[in-house]
mmCIF file of N, CA, C and O in Angstrom:
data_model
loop_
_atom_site.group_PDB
_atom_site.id
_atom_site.type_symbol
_atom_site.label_atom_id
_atom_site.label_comp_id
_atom_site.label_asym_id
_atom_site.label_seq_id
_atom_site.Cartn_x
_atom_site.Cartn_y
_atom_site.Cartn_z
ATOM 1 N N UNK Z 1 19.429 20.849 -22.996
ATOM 2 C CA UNK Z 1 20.142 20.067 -22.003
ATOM 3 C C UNK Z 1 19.273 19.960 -20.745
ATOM 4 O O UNK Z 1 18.595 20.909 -20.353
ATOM 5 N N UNK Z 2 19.312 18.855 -20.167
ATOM 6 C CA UNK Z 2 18.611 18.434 -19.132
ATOM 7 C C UNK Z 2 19.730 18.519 -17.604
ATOM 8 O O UNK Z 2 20.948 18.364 -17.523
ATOM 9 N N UNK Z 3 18.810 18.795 -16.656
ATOM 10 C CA UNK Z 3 20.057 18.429 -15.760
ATOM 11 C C UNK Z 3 19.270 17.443 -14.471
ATOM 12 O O UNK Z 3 18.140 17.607 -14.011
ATOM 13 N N UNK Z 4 20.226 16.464 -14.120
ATOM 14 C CA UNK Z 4 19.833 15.385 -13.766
ATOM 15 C C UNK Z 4 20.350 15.203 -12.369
ATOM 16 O O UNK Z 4 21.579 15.164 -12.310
ATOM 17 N N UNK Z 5 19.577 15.058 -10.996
ATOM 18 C CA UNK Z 5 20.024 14.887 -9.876
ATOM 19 C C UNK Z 5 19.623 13.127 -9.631
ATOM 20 O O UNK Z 5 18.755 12.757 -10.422
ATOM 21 N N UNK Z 6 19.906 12.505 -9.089
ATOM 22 C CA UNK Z 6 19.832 10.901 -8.777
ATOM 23 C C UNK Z 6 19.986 10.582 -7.536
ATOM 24 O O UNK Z 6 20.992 9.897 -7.347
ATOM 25 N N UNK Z 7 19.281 10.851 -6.483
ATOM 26 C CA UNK Z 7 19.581 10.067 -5.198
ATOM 27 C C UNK Z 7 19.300 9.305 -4.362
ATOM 28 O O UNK Z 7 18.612 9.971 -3.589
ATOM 29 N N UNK Z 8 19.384 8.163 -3.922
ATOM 30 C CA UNK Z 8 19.082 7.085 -3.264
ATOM 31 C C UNK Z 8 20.032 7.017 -1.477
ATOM 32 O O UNK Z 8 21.162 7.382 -1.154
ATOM 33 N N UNK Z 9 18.791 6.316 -0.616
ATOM 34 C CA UNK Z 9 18.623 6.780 0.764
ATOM 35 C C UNK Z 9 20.311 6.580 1.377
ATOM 36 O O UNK Z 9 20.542 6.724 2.578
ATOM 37 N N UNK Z 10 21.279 6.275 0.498
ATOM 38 C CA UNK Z 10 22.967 5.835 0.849
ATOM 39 C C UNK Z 10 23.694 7.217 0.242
ATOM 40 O O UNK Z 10 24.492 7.815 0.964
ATOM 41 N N UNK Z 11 23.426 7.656 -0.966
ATOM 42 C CA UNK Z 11 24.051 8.937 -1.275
ATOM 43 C C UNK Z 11 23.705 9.125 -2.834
ATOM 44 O O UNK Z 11 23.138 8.331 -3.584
ATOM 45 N N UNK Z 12 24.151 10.251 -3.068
ATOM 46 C CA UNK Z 12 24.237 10.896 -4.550
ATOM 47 C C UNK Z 12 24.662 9.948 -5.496
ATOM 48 O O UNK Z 12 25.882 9.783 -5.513
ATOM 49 N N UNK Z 13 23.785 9.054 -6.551
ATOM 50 C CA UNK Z 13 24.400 8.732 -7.485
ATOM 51 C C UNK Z 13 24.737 9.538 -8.821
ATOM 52 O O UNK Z 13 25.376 9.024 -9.739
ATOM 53 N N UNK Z 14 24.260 10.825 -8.852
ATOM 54 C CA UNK Z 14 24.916 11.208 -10.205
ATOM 55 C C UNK Z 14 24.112 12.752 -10.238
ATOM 56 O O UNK Z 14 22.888 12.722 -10.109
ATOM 57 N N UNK Z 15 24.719 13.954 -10.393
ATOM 58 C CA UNK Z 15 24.427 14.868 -10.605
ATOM 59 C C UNK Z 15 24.951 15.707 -11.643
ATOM 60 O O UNK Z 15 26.085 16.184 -11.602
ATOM 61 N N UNK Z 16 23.902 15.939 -12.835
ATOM 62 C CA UNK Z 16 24.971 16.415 -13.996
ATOM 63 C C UNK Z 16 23.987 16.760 -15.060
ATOM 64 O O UNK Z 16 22.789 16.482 -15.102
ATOM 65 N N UNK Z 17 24.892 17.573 -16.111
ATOM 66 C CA UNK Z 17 23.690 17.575 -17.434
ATOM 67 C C UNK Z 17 23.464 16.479 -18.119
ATOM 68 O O UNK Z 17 24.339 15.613 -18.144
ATOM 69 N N UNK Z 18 22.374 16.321 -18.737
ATOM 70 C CA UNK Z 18 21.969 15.104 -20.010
ATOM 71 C C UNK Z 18 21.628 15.427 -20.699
ATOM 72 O O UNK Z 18 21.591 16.647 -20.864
ATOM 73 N N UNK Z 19 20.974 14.272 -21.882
ATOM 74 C CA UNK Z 19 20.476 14.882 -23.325
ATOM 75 C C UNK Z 19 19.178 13.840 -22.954
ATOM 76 O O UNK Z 19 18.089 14.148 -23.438
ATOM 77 N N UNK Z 20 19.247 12.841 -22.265
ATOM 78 C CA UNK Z 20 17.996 12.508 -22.354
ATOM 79 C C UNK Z 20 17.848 11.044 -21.580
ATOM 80 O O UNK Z 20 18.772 10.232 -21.629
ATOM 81 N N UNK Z 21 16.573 10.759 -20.837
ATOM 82 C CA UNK Z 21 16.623 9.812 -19.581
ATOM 83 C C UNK Z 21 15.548 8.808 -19.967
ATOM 84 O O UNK Z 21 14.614 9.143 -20.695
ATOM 85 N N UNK Z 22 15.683 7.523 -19.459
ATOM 86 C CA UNK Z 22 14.671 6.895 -19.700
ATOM 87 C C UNK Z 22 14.003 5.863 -18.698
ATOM 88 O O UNK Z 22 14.386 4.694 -18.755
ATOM 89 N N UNK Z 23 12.996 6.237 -17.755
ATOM 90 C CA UNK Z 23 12.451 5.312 -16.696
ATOM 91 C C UNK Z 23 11.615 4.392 -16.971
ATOM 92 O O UNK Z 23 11.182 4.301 -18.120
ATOM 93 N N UNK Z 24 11.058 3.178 -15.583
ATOM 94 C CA UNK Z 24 9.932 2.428 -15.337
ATOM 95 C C UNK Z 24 9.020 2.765 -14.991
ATOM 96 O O UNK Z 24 8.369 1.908 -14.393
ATOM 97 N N UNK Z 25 8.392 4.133 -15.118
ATOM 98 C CA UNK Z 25 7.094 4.163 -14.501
ATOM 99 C C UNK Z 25 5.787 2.992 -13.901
ATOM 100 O O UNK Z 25 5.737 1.829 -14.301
ATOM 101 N N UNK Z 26 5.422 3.210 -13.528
ATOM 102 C CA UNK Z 26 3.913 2.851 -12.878
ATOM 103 C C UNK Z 26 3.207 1.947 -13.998
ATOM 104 O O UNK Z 26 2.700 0.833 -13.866
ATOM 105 N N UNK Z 27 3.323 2.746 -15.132
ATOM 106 C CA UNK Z 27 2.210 2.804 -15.868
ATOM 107 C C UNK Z 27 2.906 2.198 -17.387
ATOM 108 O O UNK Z 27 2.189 2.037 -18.374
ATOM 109 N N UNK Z 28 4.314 1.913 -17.400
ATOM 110 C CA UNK Z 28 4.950 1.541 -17.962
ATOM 111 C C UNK Z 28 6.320 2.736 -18.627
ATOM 112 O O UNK Z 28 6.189 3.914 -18.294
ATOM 113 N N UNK Z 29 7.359 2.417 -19.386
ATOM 114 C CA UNK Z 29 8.437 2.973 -19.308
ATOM 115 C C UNK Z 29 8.372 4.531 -20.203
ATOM 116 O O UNK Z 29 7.450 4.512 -21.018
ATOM 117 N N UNK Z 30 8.899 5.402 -20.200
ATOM 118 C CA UNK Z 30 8.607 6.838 -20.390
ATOM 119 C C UNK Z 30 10.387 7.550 -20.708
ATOM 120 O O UNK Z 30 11.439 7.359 -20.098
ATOM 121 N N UNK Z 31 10.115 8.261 -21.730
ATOM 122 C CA UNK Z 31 11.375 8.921 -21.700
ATOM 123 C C UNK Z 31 11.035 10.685 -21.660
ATOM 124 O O UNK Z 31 10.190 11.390 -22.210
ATOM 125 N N UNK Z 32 11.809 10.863 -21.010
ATOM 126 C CA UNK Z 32 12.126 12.495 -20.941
ATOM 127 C C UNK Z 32 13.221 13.277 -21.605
ATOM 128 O O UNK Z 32 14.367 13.191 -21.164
ATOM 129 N N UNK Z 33 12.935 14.048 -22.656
ATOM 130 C CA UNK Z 33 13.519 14.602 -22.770
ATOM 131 C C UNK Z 33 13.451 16.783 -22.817
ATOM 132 O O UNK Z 33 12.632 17.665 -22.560
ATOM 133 N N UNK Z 34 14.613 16.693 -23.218
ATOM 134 C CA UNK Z 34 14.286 18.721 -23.059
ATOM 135 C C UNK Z 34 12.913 19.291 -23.586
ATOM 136 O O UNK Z 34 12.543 19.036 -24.732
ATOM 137 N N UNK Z 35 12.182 20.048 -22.747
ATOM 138 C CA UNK Z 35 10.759 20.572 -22.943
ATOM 139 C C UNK Z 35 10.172 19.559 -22.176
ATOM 140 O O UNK Z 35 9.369 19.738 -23.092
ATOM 141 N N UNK Z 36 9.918 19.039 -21.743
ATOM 142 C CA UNK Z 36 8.928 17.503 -21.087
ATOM 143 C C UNK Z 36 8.515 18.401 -20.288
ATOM 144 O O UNK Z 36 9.211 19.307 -19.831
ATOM 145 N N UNK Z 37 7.305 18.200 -20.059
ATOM 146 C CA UNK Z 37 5.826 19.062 -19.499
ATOM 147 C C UNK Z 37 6.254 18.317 -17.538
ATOM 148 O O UNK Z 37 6.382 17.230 -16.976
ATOM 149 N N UNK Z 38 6.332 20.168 -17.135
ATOM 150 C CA UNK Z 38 5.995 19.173 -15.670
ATOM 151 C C UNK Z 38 5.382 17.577 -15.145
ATOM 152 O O UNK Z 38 4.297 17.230 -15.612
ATOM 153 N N UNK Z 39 6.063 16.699 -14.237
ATOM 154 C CA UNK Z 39 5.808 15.881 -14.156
ATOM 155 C C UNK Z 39 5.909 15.665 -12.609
ATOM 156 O O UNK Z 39 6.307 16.569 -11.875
ATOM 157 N N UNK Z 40 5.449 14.154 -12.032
ATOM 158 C CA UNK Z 40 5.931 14.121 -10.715
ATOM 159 C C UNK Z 40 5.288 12.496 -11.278
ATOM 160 O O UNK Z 40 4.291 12.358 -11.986
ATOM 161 N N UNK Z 41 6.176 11.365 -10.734
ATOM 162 C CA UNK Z 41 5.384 9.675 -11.195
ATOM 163 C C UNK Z 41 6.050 8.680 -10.052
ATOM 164 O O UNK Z 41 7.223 8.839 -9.716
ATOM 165 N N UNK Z 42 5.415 7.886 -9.613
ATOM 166 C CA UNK Z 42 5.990 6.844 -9.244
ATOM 167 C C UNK Z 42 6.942 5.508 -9.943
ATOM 168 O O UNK Z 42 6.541 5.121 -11.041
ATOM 169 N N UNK Z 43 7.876 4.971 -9.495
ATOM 170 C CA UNK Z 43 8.506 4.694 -10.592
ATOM 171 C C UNK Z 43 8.598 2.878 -10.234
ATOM 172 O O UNK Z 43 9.502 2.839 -9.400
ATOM 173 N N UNK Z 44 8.288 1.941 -10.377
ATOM 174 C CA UNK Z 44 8.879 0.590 -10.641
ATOM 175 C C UNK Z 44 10.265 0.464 -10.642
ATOM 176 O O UNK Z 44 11.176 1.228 -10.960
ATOM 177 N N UNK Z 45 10.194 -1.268 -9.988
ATOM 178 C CA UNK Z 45 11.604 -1.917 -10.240
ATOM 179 C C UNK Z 45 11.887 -2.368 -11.689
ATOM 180 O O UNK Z 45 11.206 -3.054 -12.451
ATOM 181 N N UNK Z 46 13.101 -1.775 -11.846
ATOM 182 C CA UNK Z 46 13.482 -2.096 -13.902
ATOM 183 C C UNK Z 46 14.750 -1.436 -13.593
ATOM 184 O O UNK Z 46 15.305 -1.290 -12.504
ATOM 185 N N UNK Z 47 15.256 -0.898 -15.299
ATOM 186 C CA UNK Z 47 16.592 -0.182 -15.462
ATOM 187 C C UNK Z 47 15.651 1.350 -15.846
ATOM 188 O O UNK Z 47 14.528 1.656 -16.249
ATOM 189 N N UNK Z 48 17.238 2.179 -15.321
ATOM 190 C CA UNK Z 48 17.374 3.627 -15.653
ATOM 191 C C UNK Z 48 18.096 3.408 -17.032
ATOM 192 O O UNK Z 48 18.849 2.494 -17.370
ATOM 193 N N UNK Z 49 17.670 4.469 -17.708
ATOM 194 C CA UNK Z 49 19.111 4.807 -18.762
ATOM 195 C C UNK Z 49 19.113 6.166 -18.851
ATOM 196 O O UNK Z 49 17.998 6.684 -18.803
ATOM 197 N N UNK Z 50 19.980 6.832 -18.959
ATOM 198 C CA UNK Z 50 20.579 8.197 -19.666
ATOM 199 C C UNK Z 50 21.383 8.430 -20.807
ATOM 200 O O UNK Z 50 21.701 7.499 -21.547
ATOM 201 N N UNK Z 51 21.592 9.119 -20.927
ATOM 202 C CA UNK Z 51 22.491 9.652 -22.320
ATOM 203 C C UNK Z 51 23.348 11.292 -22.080
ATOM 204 O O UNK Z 51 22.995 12.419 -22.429
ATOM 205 N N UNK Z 52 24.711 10.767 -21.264
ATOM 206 C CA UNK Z 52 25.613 12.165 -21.413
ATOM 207 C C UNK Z 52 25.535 12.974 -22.720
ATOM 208 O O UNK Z 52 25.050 12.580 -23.781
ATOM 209 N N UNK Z 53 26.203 14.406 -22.416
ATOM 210 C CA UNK Z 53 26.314 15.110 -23.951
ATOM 211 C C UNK Z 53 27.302 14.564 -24.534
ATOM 212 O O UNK Z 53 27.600 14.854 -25.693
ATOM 213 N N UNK Z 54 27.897 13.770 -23.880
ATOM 214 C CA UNK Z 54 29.301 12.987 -24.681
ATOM 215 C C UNK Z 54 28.733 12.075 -25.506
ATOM 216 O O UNK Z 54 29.309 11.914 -26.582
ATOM 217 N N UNK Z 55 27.173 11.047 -25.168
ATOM 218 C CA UNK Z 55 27.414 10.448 -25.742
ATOM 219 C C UNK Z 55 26.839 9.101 -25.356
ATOM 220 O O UNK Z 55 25.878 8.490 -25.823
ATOM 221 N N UNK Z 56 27.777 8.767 -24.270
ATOM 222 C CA UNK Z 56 28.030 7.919 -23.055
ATOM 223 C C UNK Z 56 26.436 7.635 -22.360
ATOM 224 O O UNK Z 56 25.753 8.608 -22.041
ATOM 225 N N UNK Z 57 25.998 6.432 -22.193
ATOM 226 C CA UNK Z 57 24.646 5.850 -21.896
ATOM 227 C C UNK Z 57 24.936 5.330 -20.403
ATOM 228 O O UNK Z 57 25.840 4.522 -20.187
ATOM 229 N N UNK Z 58 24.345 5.699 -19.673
ATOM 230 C CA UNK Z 58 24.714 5.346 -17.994
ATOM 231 C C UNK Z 58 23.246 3.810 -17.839
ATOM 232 O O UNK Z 58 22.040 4.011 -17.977
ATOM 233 N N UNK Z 59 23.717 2.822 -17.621
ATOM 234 C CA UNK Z 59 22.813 2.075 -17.064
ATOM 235 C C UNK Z 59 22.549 1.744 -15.464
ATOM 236 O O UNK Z 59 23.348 1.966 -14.555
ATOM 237 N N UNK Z 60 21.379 1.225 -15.357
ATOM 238 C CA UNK Z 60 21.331 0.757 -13.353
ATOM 239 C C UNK Z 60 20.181 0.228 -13.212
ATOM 240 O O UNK Z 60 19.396 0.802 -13.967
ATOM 241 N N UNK Z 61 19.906 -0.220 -12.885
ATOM 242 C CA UNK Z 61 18.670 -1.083 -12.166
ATOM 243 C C UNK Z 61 18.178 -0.385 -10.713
ATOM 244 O O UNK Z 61 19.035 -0.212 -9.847
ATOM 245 N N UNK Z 62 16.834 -0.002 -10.472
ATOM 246 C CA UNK Z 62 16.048 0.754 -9.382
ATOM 247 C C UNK Z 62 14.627 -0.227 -8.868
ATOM 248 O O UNK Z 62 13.610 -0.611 -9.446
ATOM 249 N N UNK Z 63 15.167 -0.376 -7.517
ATOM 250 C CA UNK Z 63 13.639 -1.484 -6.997
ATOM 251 C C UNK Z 63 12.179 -0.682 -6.962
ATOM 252 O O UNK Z 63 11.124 -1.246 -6.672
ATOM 253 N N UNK Z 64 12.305 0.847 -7.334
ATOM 254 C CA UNK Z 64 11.469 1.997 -6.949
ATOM 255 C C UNK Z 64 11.783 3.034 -6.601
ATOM 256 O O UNK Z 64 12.876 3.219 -6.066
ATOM 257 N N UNK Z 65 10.689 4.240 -6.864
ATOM 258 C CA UNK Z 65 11.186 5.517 -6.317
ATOM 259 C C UNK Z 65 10.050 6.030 -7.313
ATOM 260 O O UNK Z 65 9.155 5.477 -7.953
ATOM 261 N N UNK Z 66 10.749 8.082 -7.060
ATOM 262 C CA UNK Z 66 9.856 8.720 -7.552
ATOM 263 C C UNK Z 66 10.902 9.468 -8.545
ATOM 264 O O UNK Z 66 12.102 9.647 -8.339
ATOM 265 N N UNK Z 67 10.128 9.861 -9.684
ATOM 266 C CA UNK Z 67 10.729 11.486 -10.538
ATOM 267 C C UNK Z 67 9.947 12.309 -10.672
ATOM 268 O O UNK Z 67 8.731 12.290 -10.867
ATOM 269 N N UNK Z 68 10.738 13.145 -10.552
ATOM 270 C CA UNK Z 68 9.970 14.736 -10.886
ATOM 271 C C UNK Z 68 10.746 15.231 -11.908
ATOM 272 O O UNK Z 68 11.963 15.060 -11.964
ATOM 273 N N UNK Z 69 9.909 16.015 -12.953
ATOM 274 C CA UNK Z 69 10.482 16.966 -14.299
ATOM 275 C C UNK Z 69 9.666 18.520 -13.796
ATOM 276 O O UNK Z 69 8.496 18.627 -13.427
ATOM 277 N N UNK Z 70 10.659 19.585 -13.919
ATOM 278 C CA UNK Z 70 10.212 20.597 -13.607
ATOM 279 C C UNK Z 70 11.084 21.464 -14.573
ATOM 280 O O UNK Z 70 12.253 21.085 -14.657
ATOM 281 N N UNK Z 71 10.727 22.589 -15.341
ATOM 282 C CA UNK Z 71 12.008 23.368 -16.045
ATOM 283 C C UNK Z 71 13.237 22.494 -16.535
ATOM 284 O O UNK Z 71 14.340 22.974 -16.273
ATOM 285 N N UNK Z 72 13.213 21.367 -17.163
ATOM 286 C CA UNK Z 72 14.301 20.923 -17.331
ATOM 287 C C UNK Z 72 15.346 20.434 -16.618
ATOM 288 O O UNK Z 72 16.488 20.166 -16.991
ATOM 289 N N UNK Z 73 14.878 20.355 -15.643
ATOM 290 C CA UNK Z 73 15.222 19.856 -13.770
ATOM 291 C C UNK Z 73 14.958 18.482 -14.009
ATOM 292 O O UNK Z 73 13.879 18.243 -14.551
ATOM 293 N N UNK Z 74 15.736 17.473 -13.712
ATOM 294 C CA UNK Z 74 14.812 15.853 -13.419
ATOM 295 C C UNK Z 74 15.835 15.265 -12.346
ATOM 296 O O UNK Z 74 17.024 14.949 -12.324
ATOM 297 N N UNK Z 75 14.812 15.284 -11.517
ATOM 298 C CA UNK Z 75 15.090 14.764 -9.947
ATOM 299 C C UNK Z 75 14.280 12.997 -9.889
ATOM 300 O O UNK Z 75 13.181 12.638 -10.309
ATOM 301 N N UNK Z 76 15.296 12.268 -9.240
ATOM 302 C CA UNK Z 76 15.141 10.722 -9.171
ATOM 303 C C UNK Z 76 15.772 10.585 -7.799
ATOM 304 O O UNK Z 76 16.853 10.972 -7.353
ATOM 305 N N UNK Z 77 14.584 9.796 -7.177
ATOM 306 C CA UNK Z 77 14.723 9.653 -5.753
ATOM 307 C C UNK Z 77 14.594 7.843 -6.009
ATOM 308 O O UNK Z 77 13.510 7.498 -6.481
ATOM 309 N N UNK Z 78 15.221 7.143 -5.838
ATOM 310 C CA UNK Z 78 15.506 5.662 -5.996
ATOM 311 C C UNK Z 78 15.791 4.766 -4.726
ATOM 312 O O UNK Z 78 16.424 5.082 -3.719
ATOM 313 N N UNK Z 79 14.975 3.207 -5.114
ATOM 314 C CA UNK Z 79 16.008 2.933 -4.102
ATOM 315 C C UNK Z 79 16.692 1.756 -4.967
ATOM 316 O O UNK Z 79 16.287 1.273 -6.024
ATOM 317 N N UNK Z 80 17.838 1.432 -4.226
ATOM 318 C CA UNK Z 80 18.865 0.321 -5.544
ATOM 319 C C UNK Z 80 19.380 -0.627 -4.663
ATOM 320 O O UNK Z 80 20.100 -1.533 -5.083
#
């Protein structure tokens, strides 16, 4: 299980566990999941996706930002 913080410069969009996330990087789109090797990336305008343990796939669109993967930590600093 992943746990997922999301915040953009207006407030908290979503803090919680996941099974697995999927960004726009820089360099093109990247998924993270449990074990993913420290990271830190700049991120492009595109869609986010996630995947609750329920199940449940969260979509959104981000003009930019950054993530970081640390211990199963994934922090998303956005702006929307």
């Amino acid at each position: 299980m992943l746990q997922l913080k999301v915040v953009s410069p207006e407030k908290v969009m979503f803090d919680g566990a996941i099974e697995s996330i999927v960004v726009p990087g820089t360099l093109g789109r990247f998924e993270v999941l449990v074990g993913h090797a420290p990271i830190i990336s700049s991120l492009e305008k595109g869609g986010v996706e996630f995947t609750k343990p329920d199940g449940e796939k969260i979509q959104f669109n981000i003009l930019g930002g950054f993530i970081e993967v640390q211990k199963d930590v994934v922090s998303l600093c956005v702006e929307v």
